[in-house]
XYZ file of C-alpha atoms in Angstrom:
671
model
C 22.803 -22.320 -18.291
C 20.451 -19.461 -17.529
C 19.408 -18.920 -13.912
C 16.536 -16.615 -14.764
C 14.333 -17.171 -17.788
C 15.381 -20.786 -18.172
C 14.998 -22.873 -21.320
C 11.901 -24.525 -19.867
C 10.369 -21.141 -19.063
C 11.227 -19.900 -22.518
C 9.435 -22.858 -24.082
C 6.388 -22.412 -21.845
C 5.781 -18.743 -22.662
C 2.087 -18.637 -23.591
C 2.611 -16.127 -26.383
C -0.119 -17.624 -28.529
C -2.817 -17.740 -25.859
C -5.165 -14.981 -24.817
C -3.570 -14.967 -21.369
C -0.042 -14.355 -22.521
C -0.006 -12.880 -25.992
C -0.335 -9.281 -24.882
C 2.553 -9.501 -22.431
C 4.751 -11.360 -24.894
C 4.300 -8.905 -27.743
C 4.290 -5.851 -25.527
C 7.608 -6.843 -23.955
C 9.145 -7.181 -27.412
C 7.697 -3.808 -28.418
C 8.923 -2.123 -25.253
C 12.403 -3.513 -25.795
C 12.522 -2.167 -29.355
C 11.469 1.249 -28.120
C 14.066 1.295 -25.347
C 16.908 0.075 -27.556
C 16.108 2.514 -30.386
C 18.064 5.222 -28.556
C 21.363 4.921 -26.717
C 21.505 5.019 -22.945
C 18.951 4.854 -20.142
C 16.172 7.322 -20.777
C 12.661 7.974 -19.493
C 9.733 9.950 -20.823
C 8.361 10.476 -17.315
C 11.115 12.341 -15.513
C 12.581 9.487 -13.479
C 16.330 9.272 -13.030
C 18.089 6.250 -14.481
C 18.553 4.652 -11.057
C 14.806 4.207 -10.813
C 14.238 2.485 -14.144
C 17.555 0.760 -14.819
C 16.131 -2.608 -13.759
C 13.046 -2.303 -15.963
C 14.950 -1.048 -19.001
C 17.846 -3.483 -18.910
C 15.786 -6.549 -17.991
C 13.128 -5.822 -20.608
C 15.732 -5.632 -23.374
C 17.629 -8.650 -22.005
C 14.451 -10.734 -21.837
C 13.475 -9.692 -25.356
C 16.917 -10.698 -26.566
C 16.530 -14.030 -24.788
C 13.320 -14.572 -26.787
C 14.499 -13.151 -30.120
C 18.154 -12.444 -30.721
C 17.732 -9.131 -32.496
C 20.782 -7.035 -33.358
C 19.388 -3.718 -32.095
C 18.647 -5.149 -28.655
C 22.045 -6.850 -28.512
C 23.912 -3.643 -29.349
C 21.982 -1.533 -26.823
C 22.307 -4.139 -24.097
C 26.037 -4.564 -24.600
C 26.728 -0.819 -24.562
C 24.461 -0.153 -21.572
C 25.716 -3.053 -19.469
C 29.336 -2.151 -20.076
C 28.654 1.463 -19.138
C 27.175 0.239 -15.838
C 30.167 -2.004 -15.266
C 32.511 0.936 -15.895
C 30.861 3.181 -13.322
C 33.085 4.182 -10.441
C 32.694 2.817 -6.945
C 31.259 6.170 -5.903
C 28.676 6.110 -8.697
C 27.553 2.662 -7.590
C 26.735 4.062 -4.152
C 23.802 6.003 -5.603
C 22.629 9.631 -5.920
C 24.403 12.516 -4.244
C 22.188 12.489 -1.152
C 23.243 8.940 -0.200
C 26.174 8.196 2.116
C 29.328 8.710 0.051
C 31.579 9.114 3.090
C 31.626 5.747 4.911
C 34.428 3.338 4.113
C 34.223 0.593 2.982
C 31.575 1.937 0.627
C 28.000 1.090 1.523
C 25.393 0.475 -1.109
C 21.837 1.781 -1.157
C 18.595 0.917 -2.885
C 19.956 2.195 -6.176
C 22.996 -0.075 -5.805
C 20.768 -3.119 -5.510
C 18.744 -2.218 -8.607
C 21.961 -1.610 -10.589
C 23.320 -4.919 -9.377
C 20.286 -6.936 -10.435
C 20.091 -5.183 -13.799
C 23.739 -5.836 -14.619
C 23.638 -9.428 -13.366
C 20.500 -10.270 -15.330
C 21.909 -8.771 -18.519
C 24.768 -11.235 -18.216
C 22.432 -14.093 -17.324
C 19.927 -13.583 -20.143
C 22.259 -12.302 -22.867
C 25.697 -13.691 -22.156
C 26.523 -14.161 -25.821
C 26.463 -10.418 -26.613
C 29.651 -9.938 -24.578
C 33.209 -10.957 -25.322
C 35.115 -12.994 -22.748
C 36.983 -9.924 -21.512
C 33.726 -7.976 -21.243
C 32.092 -10.776 -19.288
C 35.034 -10.765 -16.916
C 34.699 -6.996 -16.482
C 31.040 -7.411 -15.592
C 31.767 -10.251 -13.157
C 34.451 -8.188 -11.457
C 32.095 -5.239 -11.062
C 29.361 -7.463 -9.655
C 31.743 -8.932 -7.121
C 33.749 -5.874 -6.050
C 31.106 -3.139 -6.311
C 27.600 -4.611 -6.398
C 27.805 -7.516 -3.953
C 30.409 -5.841 -1.768
C 28.394 -2.649 -1.315
C 25.095 -4.478 -0.736
C 26.660 -6.690 1.937
C 28.423 -3.740 3.554
C 25.116 -1.930 4.004
C 23.563 -5.047 5.539
C 26.536 -5.485 7.848
C 26.064 -1.987 9.290
C 22.256 -1.696 9.340
C 20.766 -2.469 12.726
C 17.052 -1.926 12.206
C 14.273 -3.775 10.427
C 13.402 -2.048 7.163
C 12.325 -2.879 3.614
C 15.812 -1.794 2.552
C 17.288 -5.036 3.838
C 15.002 -7.041 1.536
C 16.155 -4.991 -1.462
C 19.893 -4.927 -0.674
C 19.665 -8.668 -0.061
C 18.189 -9.138 -3.527
C 20.989 -7.068 -5.015
C 23.537 -9.432 -3.494
C 21.595 -12.670 -4.083
C 20.778 -12.164 -7.768
C 24.365 -11.214 -8.584
C 25.655 -14.171 -6.557
C 23.344 -16.565 -8.408
C 24.645 -15.390 -11.771
C 28.266 -15.544 -10.566
C 27.743 -18.912 -8.845
C 29.160 -17.299 -5.707
C 28.420 -20.023 -3.133
C 29.618 -18.026 -0.143
C 27.287 -15.121 -0.901
C 24.429 -17.507 -1.713
C 24.783 -19.128 1.715
C 24.828 -15.642 3.238
C 21.682 -14.780 1.255
C 19.943 -17.975 2.396
C 20.466 -17.081 6.046
C 19.443 -13.469 5.488
C 16.319 -14.482 3.573
C 15.176 -16.542 6.550
C 15.886 -13.570 8.815
C 13.908 -11.209 6.563
C 10.886 -13.534 6.582
C 10.302 -12.248 10.115
C 9.869 -8.710 8.777
C 6.340 -9.646 7.671
C 3.307 -9.987 9.912
C 2.055 -13.477 10.900
C -0.865 -13.189 8.451
C 1.437 -12.254 5.567
C 0.772 -8.519 5.673
C 3.385 -5.906 6.510
C 3.726 -3.170 9.090
C 4.794 -0.267 6.893
C 2.036 -0.054 4.258
C 0.458 -1.908 1.355
C 2.827 -0.244 -1.117
C 5.900 -0.990 0.951
C 4.903 -4.605 1.402
C 4.911 -4.742 -2.378
C 8.432 -3.332 -2.483
C 9.790 -5.548 0.297
C 8.068 -8.567 -1.251
C 9.554 -7.751 -4.652
C 13.040 -7.876 -3.149
C 12.204 -11.125 -1.354
C 10.794 -12.570 -4.581
C 14.023 -11.860 -6.444
C 16.073 -13.394 -3.613
C 13.818 -16.457 -3.389
C 14.132 -17.041 -7.111
C 17.908 -16.563 -7.034
C 18.172 -19.147 -4.249
C 15.828 -21.848 -5.521
C 17.152 -21.591 -9.065
C 20.775 -21.787 -7.897
C 20.295 -24.222 -5.022
C 17.127 -26.238 -5.703
C 18.027 -28.569 -2.849
C 17.274 -25.678 -0.445
C 13.672 -25.277 -1.623
C 12.229 -27.093 1.402
C 13.957 -24.610 3.724
C 12.306 -21.573 2.169
C 8.862 -20.123 2.703
C 7.129 -17.175 1.055
C 6.176 -14.893 3.961
C 4.032 -12.518 1.898
C 1.408 -14.913 0.522
C -1.200 -13.060 2.615
C -0.574 -10.013 0.456
C -3.225 -11.261 -1.986
C -6.008 -11.102 0.630
C -4.890 -7.670 1.832
C -4.829 -6.356 -1.736
C -8.262 -7.804 -2.526
C -9.796 -6.317 0.618
C -8.158 -2.942 -0.064
C -9.302 -2.668 -3.680
C -11.851 0.141 -4.015
C -12.222 0.232 -7.789
C -10.457 -0.578 -11.025
C -11.422 2.128 -13.467
C -9.865 4.992 -15.440
C -8.496 7.800 -13.296
C -8.465 11.348 -14.605
C -4.956 12.434 -15.529
C -3.777 8.861 -16.088
C -5.197 7.920 -19.481
C -8.182 5.884 -20.579
C -7.166 2.497 -19.180
C -8.428 1.380 -15.759
C -6.160 1.663 -12.745
C -6.561 0.040 -9.338
C -7.601 2.377 -6.525
C -6.766 0.971 -3.109
C -7.022 1.843 0.579
C -3.672 3.532 1.215
C -2.886 4.032 4.889
C 0.660 5.203 5.768
C 3.146 5.827 2.943
C 1.218 4.166 0.147
C 0.059 5.192 -3.300
C -3.651 5.463 -4.004
C -3.543 4.099 -7.550
C -1.226 1.182 -6.985
C -1.775 -2.486 -6.230
C 0.538 -5.462 -5.748
C 3.175 -5.963 -8.440
C 1.935 -8.404 -11.100
C 5.185 -10.382 -10.983
C 4.642 -10.969 -7.242
C 1.028 -12.028 -7.766
C 2.106 -14.572 -10.358
C 4.970 -15.828 -8.211
C 2.468 -16.498 -5.406
C 0.079 -18.081 -7.925
C 2.860 -20.357 -9.183
C 5.038 -21.098 -6.165
C 2.304 -21.301 -3.496
C -0.378 -23.234 -5.370
C 0.340 -26.395 -3.358
C 1.199 -24.914 0.043
C -1.361 -22.067 -0.002
C -3.885 -22.885 -2.739
C -6.431 -20.218 -1.796
C -3.822 -17.455 -1.726
C -2.436 -18.676 -5.038
C -5.879 -18.737 -6.676
C -6.709 -15.271 -5.347
C -3.357 -13.892 -6.528
C -4.065 -15.178 -10.039
C -7.542 -13.637 -9.900
C -6.074 -10.249 -8.985
C -3.523 -10.513 -11.765
C -6.260 -11.272 -14.279
C -8.526 -8.483 -13.057
C -5.920 -5.748 -12.661
C -3.299 -6.417 -15.302
C -4.119 -9.017 -17.953
C -6.465 -6.808 -19.971
C -4.034 -3.926 -20.501
C -0.448 -5.205 -20.773
C 0.631 -2.066 -22.651
C -0.419 0.252 -19.832
C 2.486 2.199 -18.369
C 4.356 3.914 -16.997
C 7.048 1.239 -16.952
C 9.816 3.374 -15.460
C 8.953 3.144 -11.742
C 7.696 -0.383 -11.277
C 10.550 -2.203 -9.552
C 10.677 0.519 -6.877
C 6.997 -0.169 -6.243
C 5.738 3.317 -7.121
C 3.362 2.213 -9.905
C 3.809 -1.538 -10.423
C 3.586 -2.900 -13.966
C 4.544 -6.316 -15.246
C 8.145 -7.339 -15.808
C 9.860 -10.272 -17.484
C 9.071 -12.526 -14.505
C 5.418 -12.413 -15.545
C 6.370 -14.408 -18.633
C 8.291 -16.869 -16.473
C 5.361 -17.587 -14.140
C 2.264 -17.166 -16.292
C 2.330 -20.665 -17.734
C 2.565 -22.373 -14.324
C 0.158 -20.187 -12.325
C -2.792 -21.624 -10.437
C -6.331 -21.340 -11.694
C -7.929 -18.061 -10.638
C -10.652 -17.901 -8.003
C -12.525 -14.790 -6.860
C -12.821 -13.612 -3.251
C -16.491 -14.685 -3.259
C -15.630 -18.202 -4.384
C -12.904 -18.455 -1.745
C -15.186 -17.023 0.986
C -12.760 -14.246 1.834
C -14.495 -12.275 4.620
C -15.994 -8.922 3.684
C -14.946 -7.493 7.039
C -11.470 -8.111 8.369
C -8.786 -6.535 10.492
C -5.332 -7.484 9.321
C -2.411 -7.980 11.671
C -0.807 -4.773 10.353
C -3.800 -2.761 11.622
C -5.726 -2.137 8.393
C -9.389 -2.848 9.170
C -11.711 -2.967 6.168
C -15.466 -3.518 5.835
C -17.123 -3.895 2.444
C -20.765 -4.517 1.720
C -19.836 -6.528 -1.395
C -16.879 -7.585 -3.522
C -18.039 -5.324 -6.339
C -16.930 -1.716 -6.653
C -20.643 -0.798 -6.798
C -20.932 -0.810 -3.030
C -19.622 0.915 0.051
C -16.294 0.535 1.808
C -15.200 1.678 5.253
C -11.546 1.312 6.229
C -9.961 2.213 9.539
C -6.362 2.583 10.662
C -6.759 0.297 13.640
C -4.385 -0.508 16.472
C -2.261 -3.303 14.989
C -0.783 -6.387 16.521
C 2.884 -6.007 17.420
C 4.584 -4.707 14.289
C 7.486 -6.560 12.696
C 8.444 -3.467 10.654
C 7.587 0.110 11.603
C 8.954 2.400 8.894
C 6.786 4.729 6.825
C 3.973 4.953 9.377
C 1.654 7.940 9.590
C 0.281 9.247 12.895
C -3.181 8.190 11.776
C -4.730 5.830 14.322
C -8.548 5.895 14.210
C -8.443 7.576 10.794
C -10.990 6.284 8.302
C -11.401 6.051 4.533
C -14.912 6.038 3.082
C -15.846 5.138 -0.503
C -19.148 4.593 -2.283
C -19.569 2.906 -5.667
C -15.826 3.081 -6.240
C -15.571 6.815 -5.491
C -13.403 7.835 -2.531
C -15.130 10.541 -0.507
C -13.071 10.651 2.693
C -9.473 10.005 1.673
C -6.034 9.321 3.054
C -3.416 11.850 1.899
C -0.982 9.233 0.583
C 2.583 10.442 0.132
C 4.602 12.803 -2.023
C 8.299 13.065 -2.778
C 10.139 12.572 0.521
C 12.318 15.607 -0.103
C 9.218 17.767 -0.243
C 8.492 20.083 2.714
C 4.862 18.922 2.870
C 5.806 15.296 3.541
C 6.136 15.938 7.270
C 2.649 17.442 7.300
C 1.007 14.598 5.385
C 2.324 12.033 7.886
C 0.954 14.001 10.827
C -2.295 13.400 12.710
C -3.849 16.657 11.516
C -3.662 15.490 7.886
C -5.940 12.490 8.536
C -9.552 11.690 9.318
C -9.063 11.521 13.049
C -8.746 13.952 15.985
C -6.170 16.397 17.257
C -6.398 18.097 20.649
C -5.471 21.563 21.894
C -4.435 22.590 25.383
C -5.742 25.772 26.985
C -2.733 27.696 25.667
C -3.330 26.429 22.123
C -0.641 23.740 21.906
C -1.639 20.974 19.496
C -1.377 17.374 20.696
C -0.888 14.776 17.985
C -0.068 11.074 17.962
C 3.247 9.325 18.293
C 3.668 6.352 15.942
C 6.029 3.541 16.978
C 9.786 3.230 17.481
C 11.979 1.405 15.003
C 12.438 -2.296 15.562
C 16.020 -3.381 16.038
C 17.238 -6.311 13.999
C 16.356 -9.658 15.641
C 14.511 -7.892 18.478
C 10.896 -8.561 19.398
C 8.165 -6.943 17.299
C 7.185 -3.432 18.377
C 3.917 -2.472 20.023
C 2.111 0.564 18.633
C 0.399 2.600 21.386
C -3.325 2.059 21.871
C -5.867 -0.735 22.287
C -7.816 -2.597 19.637
C -11.239 -3.324 21.112
C -13.298 -5.162 18.501
C -13.656 -6.081 14.847
C -16.883 -7.948 14.159
C -19.518 -8.582 11.498
C -23.009 -10.048 11.669
C -25.133 -10.070 8.497
C -24.554 -6.669 6.851
C -23.454 -4.917 10.046
C -19.734 -4.364 10.731
C -18.128 -2.809 13.801
C -14.589 -1.558 14.470
C -13.450 0.013 17.748
C -10.112 1.214 19.100
C -8.880 3.397 21.920
C -6.000 5.524 20.615
C -5.511 7.771 23.681
C -2.152 6.232 24.549
C -0.727 7.429 21.230
C -1.427 11.051 22.271
C -0.391 10.738 25.919
C -1.567 12.724 28.944
C -3.825 14.466 29.675
C -5.955 12.478 27.199
C -7.183 9.321 28.922
C -9.614 7.968 26.307
C -10.165 8.363 22.583
C -12.379 5.441 21.688
C -13.664 5.537 18.140
C -16.462 3.112 17.305
C -17.223 2.788 13.593
C -20.421 1.061 12.526
C -20.937 0.203 8.856
C -24.645 -0.557 8.500
C -25.626 -2.055 5.174
C -24.609 -0.296 1.990
C -25.647 3.228 2.895
C -25.065 4.051 6.570
C -21.935 4.658 8.648
C -21.893 5.858 12.242
C -18.721 7.200 13.899
C -19.014 7.423 17.678
C -16.148 9.116 19.504
C -15.821 8.837 23.268
C -13.256 11.289 24.583
C -12.035 11.765 28.129
C -9.246 13.939 29.497
C -7.913 14.685 32.973
C -7.312 18.318 32.042
C -9.120 20.712 29.793
C -8.632 19.960 26.104
C -10.336 21.181 22.970
C -11.035 18.443 20.415
C -10.822 19.082 16.681
C -12.129 16.533 14.167
C -10.453 16.675 10.775
C -12.157 15.258 7.683
C -10.086 15.062 4.498
C -12.348 15.236 1.454
C -11.105 13.944 -1.883
C -10.691 16.803 -4.353
C -7.785 15.286 -6.296
C -9.015 16.601 -9.656
C -11.036 19.608 -8.482
C -14.297 17.722 -9.039
C -15.529 17.637 -5.437
C -18.815 19.439 -4.838
C -19.507 20.371 -1.234
C -21.938 22.292 0.931
C -21.462 23.063 4.614
C -24.308 23.730 7.034
C -24.282 24.245 10.825
C -24.985 20.588 11.590
C -24.127 18.773 8.384
C -22.031 18.654 5.206
C -22.771 17.284 1.757
C -20.015 15.874 -0.495
C -20.507 14.740 -4.086
C -17.975 13.260 -6.499
C -18.787 11.639 -9.805
C -21.996 9.683 -9.344
C -21.559 9.282 -5.572
C -22.659 11.428 -2.670
C -22.361 11.581 1.106
C -24.456 13.464 3.615
C -22.539 14.023 6.801
C -24.277 14.817 10.123
C -23.029 15.509 13.652
C -24.390 15.778 17.176
C -22.049 16.488 20.098
C -22.368 16.689 23.860
C -19.942 19.584 23.616
C -22.556 21.709 21.838
C -22.335 23.341 18.435
C -18.962 22.785 16.808
C -17.057 25.545 15.044
C -16.079 24.841 11.451
C -13.140 25.611 9.228
C -11.745 24.443 5.890
C -8.076 24.191 4.890
C -6.612 23.382 1.499
C -4.483 20.263 1.774
C -3.179 17.422 -0.355
C -4.329 14.078 -1.735
C -1.700 12.217 -3.758
C -2.246 9.565 -6.421
C 1.168 7.929 -6.527
C 4.703 8.449 -5.316
C 7.337 9.917 -7.597
C 10.973 10.263 -6.480
C 11.071 13.820 -7.818
C 8.781 16.703 -6.789
C 6.030 18.285 -8.893
C 5.469 15.185 -11.047
C 2.260 13.518 -12.153
C 0.874 11.710 -9.119
C 1.709 14.421 -6.595
C -1.403 16.292 -5.514
C -1.442 20.039 -5.757
C -2.589 22.346 -2.970
C -6.356 21.932 -2.711
C -6.394 18.353 -4.026
C -7.574 17.568 -0.525
C -9.877 19.742 1.553
C -9.690 19.381 5.339
C -12.955 20.241 7.051
C -12.289 20.795 10.765
C -15.103 20.654 13.326
C -13.891 21.873 16.724
C -15.308 22.049 20.236
C -16.175 25.643 21.189
C -13.967 25.545 24.280
C -11.530 23.319 26.112
C -13.211 20.950 28.577
C -12.172 18.089 30.830
C -13.968 14.850 31.613
C -15.931 12.556 29.317
C -17.952 13.559 26.261
C -19.381 11.807 23.225
C -19.737 13.024 19.670
C -21.637 11.123 16.977
C -21.281 11.448 13.217
C -23.734 9.912 10.792
C -22.604 9.366 7.191
C -25.276 8.588 4.595
C -23.842 7.172 1.352
C -25.831 7.029 -1.856
C -25.847 8.082 -5.494
C -25.333 11.711 -6.493
C -29.006 12.644 -6.412
C -30.368 10.188 -3.849
C -27.930 11.332 -1.179
C -29.993 14.510 -0.826
C -32.971 12.490 0.439
C -31.273 11.118 3.545
C -32.138 12.558 6.934
C -30.557 12.439 10.374
C -32.891 11.751 13.279
C -31.989 12.622 16.874
C -35.221 12.084 18.852
C -33.415 11.745 22.175
C -29.983 12.714 23.445
C -28.645 9.162 23.170
C -30.528 8.057 20.033
C -29.590 8.844 16.437
C -30.767 7.460 13.138
C -30.105 7.648 9.417
C -33.364 7.623 7.479
C -33.358 6.636 3.793
C -35.109 8.738 1.131
C -38.879 8.534 1.451
C -38.460 6.996 4.908
C -37.974 3.647 3.168
C -35.916 2.360 6.108
C -33.897 3.645 9.046
C -30.764 2.512 10.794
C -31.010 3.551 14.452
C -28.313 3.650 17.125
C -29.034 3.986 20.837
C -26.044 4.645 23.077
C -26.246 3.335 26.633
C -23.682 3.443 29.434
C -22.131 0.058 28.599
C -23.774 -0.953 25.337
C -24.972 0.286 21.970
C -28.221 -0.940 20.459
C -28.450 -0.988 16.663
C -31.608 -1.649 14.650
C -32.464 -1.951 10.971
C -36.105 -1.215 10.158
C -35.901 -2.780 6.683
C -34.990 -6.273 7.938
C -36.336 -5.985 11.449
C -32.977 -7.085 12.796
C -31.572 -5.775 16.063
C -28.050 -5.930 17.413
C -26.275 -5.274 20.695
C -22.704 -4.061 20.978
C -21.451 -4.726 24.503
C -18.966 -1.892 25.083
C -17.760 -3.338 28.372
C -16.741 -6.774 27.107
C -16.627 -5.713 23.447
C -18.894 -8.306 21.897
C -21.421 -7.935 19.082
C -24.563 -10.064 19.041
C -27.888 -10.212 17.242
C -30.917 -9.825 19.487
C -34.611 -10.492 19.026
């Protein structure tokens, strides 16, 4: 009896409905293409470790649906070649640990294990009895053994544990290995604590997708093998749907990636810019959580429909299981027929402004891409997993009508020399500081969390996240992340309606420091237009524009521009599509003329509008502590008045007035 892709799931495949026909026929077509040539091959430069799961499982699932000779022959030859690999080959690429004994597996081991196990599960009849025994022996002595050995020796919380666990659990389910299944049950419960209380994840949006994918495979291995244990298991990543929805900037074609739309998301830390949650995970949430978490399930189905259902043939399909660019897998066909009814964020009353437990704070003026979005890397709650962080506290991302203007760098191949730079403070839309002798002070991130230890605190203080009407406010003090002599770096971000953003930075130091503000403009395809003036900048991309003003108590700021990087998506090899070239990001640095001590305030005003209309915005500074952004033709003005312990905010178009209490950190509407 099949563990994965059961008879009931096979019968329920909605191949003749609009919802499922594309995935059904595309999977069969993909399988024919893969099996037309011997071996594991990719048209996109990935090594076989990275697409072995996709290739093998696609052909195995197609064979499960239609027992075609070509697929059977390819699957048999490929699976047996995996089974015949040496113990050393199962460890992974050359840069993994090939010295420790007993041998320890790695991510690649887990993907090999699941691929080989699922080939046996979904296509058992293509193998002879002796071949099946060879595969079982390999799964037991190489796959499961190496995955468990890594877990035995790993002492820190990391997404790796979720993946190595899946490698052991899926193989154990197929082998009916009760001892390993009991081990996997206990480890699954342990790994549930790797996720934040709200279902987000400390590392990044992309890495939650990867960790959740491993947990999904383990969950399915357990409940399909031991259905009596279902009541003991939870799905700790159901909140991923809300985080993905809030992070979605646009879903449209991206230059260099073909004519089909791709999701563009807020991508703090190590996270791809053109990736969203794996469709298999969304459908698992939509299916498995529809009773326990109906809103999350409905939203997950909505995201699946919006991001994936209209273009099932869209690739690449060779880096999905690793979470680099997620595309659907065979599990989509398993879950699609039982998924909840879709419901949009508006229908579910998902808040437009929200700070997630992981620290991502996002304010939108609408749920449509034709609007503005401000995101901030906020001080998180205690983090349950701390890998893949960037030193980016107080950094912001700004988008208008689906076009990213101020970007996050994302991440490139980890064996690239620029990766260290792109994780640093200076690569983000936040501040660095210089001592009198020119030493740069950047942020520290957070230490690793030891297994079963308490969650880890990231340095700094979250002060407020609030929304009233169309006004949103974020504030954090990140000084602790830099250390002495900086005593305060409070950044207050105010998103006012669709068009206005104010960034107010209060900086204090016990010794003389020179502050430098870095602003990373999105020039990923060379299409950024920019102009720099003494007191302002103008950015235009596509049909969107931003006028960028500054006034500082430190006087006129010096300006500089550096060519940097903005990446679309991670690739495990360097110089591949998705890795930004030099100049794909432009860092505009505005720096205090000299090092000073004590308190000072600098205010930036960002006017967001269409390409042409952005030129008509004006910055008003009638008094030292009053600034305003005036719309074209003086149609309306957002005004900010900064007092000693409060900030007054007014909107001339609605007549509304607000007070931000900066002592007790409360936002209220006033008469």
